[in-house]
Coordinates of C-alpha atoms in Angstrom, one line a residue:
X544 CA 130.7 98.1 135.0
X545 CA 131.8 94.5 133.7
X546 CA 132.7 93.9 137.9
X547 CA 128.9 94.6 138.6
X548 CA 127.9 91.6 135.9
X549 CA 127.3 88.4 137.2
X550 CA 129.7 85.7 136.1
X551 CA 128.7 84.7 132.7
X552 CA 129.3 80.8 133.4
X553 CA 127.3 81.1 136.9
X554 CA 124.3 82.4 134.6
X555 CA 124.6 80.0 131.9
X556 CA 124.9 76.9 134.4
X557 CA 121.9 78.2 136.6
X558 CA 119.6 78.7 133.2
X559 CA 121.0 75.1 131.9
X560 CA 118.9 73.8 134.7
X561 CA 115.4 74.7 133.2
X562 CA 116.1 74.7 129.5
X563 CA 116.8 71.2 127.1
X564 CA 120.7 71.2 126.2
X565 CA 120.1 72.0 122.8
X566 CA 118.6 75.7 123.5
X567 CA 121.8 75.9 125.8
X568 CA 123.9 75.5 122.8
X569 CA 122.9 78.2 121.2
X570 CA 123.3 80.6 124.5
X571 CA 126.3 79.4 125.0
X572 CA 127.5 80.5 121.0
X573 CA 125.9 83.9 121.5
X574 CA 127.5 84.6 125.4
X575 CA 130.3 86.6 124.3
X576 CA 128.3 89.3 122.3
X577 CA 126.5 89.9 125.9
X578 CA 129.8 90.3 127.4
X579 CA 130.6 92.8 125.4
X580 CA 127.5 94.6 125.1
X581 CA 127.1 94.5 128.8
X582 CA 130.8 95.1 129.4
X583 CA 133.7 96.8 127.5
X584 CA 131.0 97.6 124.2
X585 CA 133.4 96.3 121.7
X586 CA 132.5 94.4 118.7
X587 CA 132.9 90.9 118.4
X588 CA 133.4 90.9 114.6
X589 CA 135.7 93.6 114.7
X590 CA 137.4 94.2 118.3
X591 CA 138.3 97.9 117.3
X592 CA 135.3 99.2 116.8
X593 CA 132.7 100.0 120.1
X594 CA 129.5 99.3 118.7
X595 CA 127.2 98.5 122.2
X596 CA 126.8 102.7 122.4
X597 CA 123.6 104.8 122.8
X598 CA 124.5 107.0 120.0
X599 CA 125.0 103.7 117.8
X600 CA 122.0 102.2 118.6
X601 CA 120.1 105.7 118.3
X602 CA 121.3 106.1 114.7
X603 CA 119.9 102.2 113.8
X604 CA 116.8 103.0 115.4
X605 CA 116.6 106.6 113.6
X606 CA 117.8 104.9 110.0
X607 CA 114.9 102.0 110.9
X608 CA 111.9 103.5 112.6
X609 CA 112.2 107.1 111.1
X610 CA 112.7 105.6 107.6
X611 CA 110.3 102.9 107.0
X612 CA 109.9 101.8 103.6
X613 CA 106.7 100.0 103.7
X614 CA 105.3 98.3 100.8
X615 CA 106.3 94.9 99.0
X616 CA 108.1 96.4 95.9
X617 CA 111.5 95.6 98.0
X618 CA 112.1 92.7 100.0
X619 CA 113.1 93.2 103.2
X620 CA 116.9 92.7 103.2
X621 CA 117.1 95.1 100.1
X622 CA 115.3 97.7 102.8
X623 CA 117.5 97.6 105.0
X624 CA 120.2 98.1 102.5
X625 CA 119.0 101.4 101.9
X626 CA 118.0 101.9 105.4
X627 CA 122.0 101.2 106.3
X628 CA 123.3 103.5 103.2
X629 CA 125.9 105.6 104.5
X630 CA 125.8 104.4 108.0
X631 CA 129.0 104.5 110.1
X632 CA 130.9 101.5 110.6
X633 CA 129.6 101.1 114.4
X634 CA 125.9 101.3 113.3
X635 CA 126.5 98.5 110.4
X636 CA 128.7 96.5 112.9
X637 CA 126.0 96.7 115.9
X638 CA 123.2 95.8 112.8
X639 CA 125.5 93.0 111.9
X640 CA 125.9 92.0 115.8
X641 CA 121.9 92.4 115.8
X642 CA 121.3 90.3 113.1
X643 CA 123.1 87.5 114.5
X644 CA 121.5 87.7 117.5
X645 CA 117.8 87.7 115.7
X646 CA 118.4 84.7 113.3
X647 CA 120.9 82.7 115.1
X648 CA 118.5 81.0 117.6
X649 CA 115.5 80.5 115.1
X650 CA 114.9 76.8 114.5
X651 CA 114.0 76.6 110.6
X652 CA 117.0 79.2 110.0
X653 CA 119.0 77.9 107.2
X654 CA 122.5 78.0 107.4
X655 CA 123.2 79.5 104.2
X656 CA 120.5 81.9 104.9
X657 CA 121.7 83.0 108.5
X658 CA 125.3 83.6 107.0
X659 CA 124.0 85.0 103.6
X660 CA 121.9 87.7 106.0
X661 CA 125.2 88.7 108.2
X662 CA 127.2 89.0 105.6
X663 CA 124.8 91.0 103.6
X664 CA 124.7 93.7 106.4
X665 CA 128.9 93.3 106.7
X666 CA 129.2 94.2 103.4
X667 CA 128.0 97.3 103.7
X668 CA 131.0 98.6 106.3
X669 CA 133.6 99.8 105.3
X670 CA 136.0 98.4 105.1
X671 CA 134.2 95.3 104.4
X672 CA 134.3 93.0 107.7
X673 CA 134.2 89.5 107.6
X674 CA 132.3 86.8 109.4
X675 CA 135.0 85.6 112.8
X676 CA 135.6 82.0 112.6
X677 CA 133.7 80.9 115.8
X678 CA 130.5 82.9 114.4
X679 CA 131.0 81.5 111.2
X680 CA 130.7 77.8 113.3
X681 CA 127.8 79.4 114.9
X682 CA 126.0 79.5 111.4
X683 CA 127.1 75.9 110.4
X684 CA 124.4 75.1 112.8
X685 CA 121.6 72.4 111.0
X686 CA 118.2 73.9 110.6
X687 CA 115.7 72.4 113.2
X688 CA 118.0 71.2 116.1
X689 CA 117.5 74.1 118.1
X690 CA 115.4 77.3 118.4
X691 CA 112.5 78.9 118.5
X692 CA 109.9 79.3 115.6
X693 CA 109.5 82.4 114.5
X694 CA 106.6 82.4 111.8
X695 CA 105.3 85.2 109.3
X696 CA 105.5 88.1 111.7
X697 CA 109.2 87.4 113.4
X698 CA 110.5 86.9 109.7
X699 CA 108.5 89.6 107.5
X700 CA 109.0 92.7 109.9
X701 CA 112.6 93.4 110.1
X702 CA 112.3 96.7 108.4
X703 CA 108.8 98.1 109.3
X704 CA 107.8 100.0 112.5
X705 CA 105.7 98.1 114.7

């Protein structure tokens, strides 16, 4: 399957030609969670663990979408908390992976808010996984340099249903 893929850099270099250098930054820090996903389905926190499955990403849908806990008496990190309780260590790892992959390019993302999110999901695997160093440079990233913004709806819904 990873054969069929196109070359990674090809892709990057051809999209570099339509978007500003900053936006291709932040593709760039992500690319290797795409080769995973699309290719061998290992984890990029924890190399071990294959994560990028159907049946992984059936049981975070089912622990998500069949369990919504709607309502503002939790917020929604603390939802999805509860929604993770129990999980396997795949699920949390591909939540953790999807996490990353949802704050990462948002443009008023704090730093300390983008890694106190990831780690917040990481610590509910077990064992406890921590963040790799080149993600962890990934979050160093200053709000407002690059991104996307995602207003009320991208940052209030994680946990709900559409």
């Amino acid at each position: 399957m990873a054969n069929d893929l196109p070359d990674l850099a090809d892709t990057i270099e051809v999209a570099a030609t339509t978007r500003p250098d900053y936006d291709m930054a932040i593709a760039r820090e992500v690319a290797e969670i795409f080769v995973h996903m699309l290719g061998d389905g290992r984890s990029v926190i924890d190399p071990t663990a294959v994560i990028w499955t159907a049946e992984a990403a059936e049981e975070l849908r089912r622990r998500i979408e069949d369990n919504p806990i709607l309502g503002t008496d939790a917020g929604q990190w603390d939802k999805l908390e509860y929604q993770l309780a129990g999980a396997s260590r795949e699920v949390v790892l591909l939540a953790a992976e999807l996490v990353f992959l949802r704050e990462q390019p948002v443009f008023n993302a704090a730093p300390a808010t983008r890694r106190e999110h990831l780690t917040r999901v990481l610590k509910m695997s077990e064992p406890v996984a921590s963040v790799p160093e080149w993600m962890s440079a990934c979050l160093d990233r200053p709000t407002e340099q690059a991104g996307f913004k995602g207003g009320q709806g991208y940052n209030g819904r994680l946990c709900e249903s559409a």
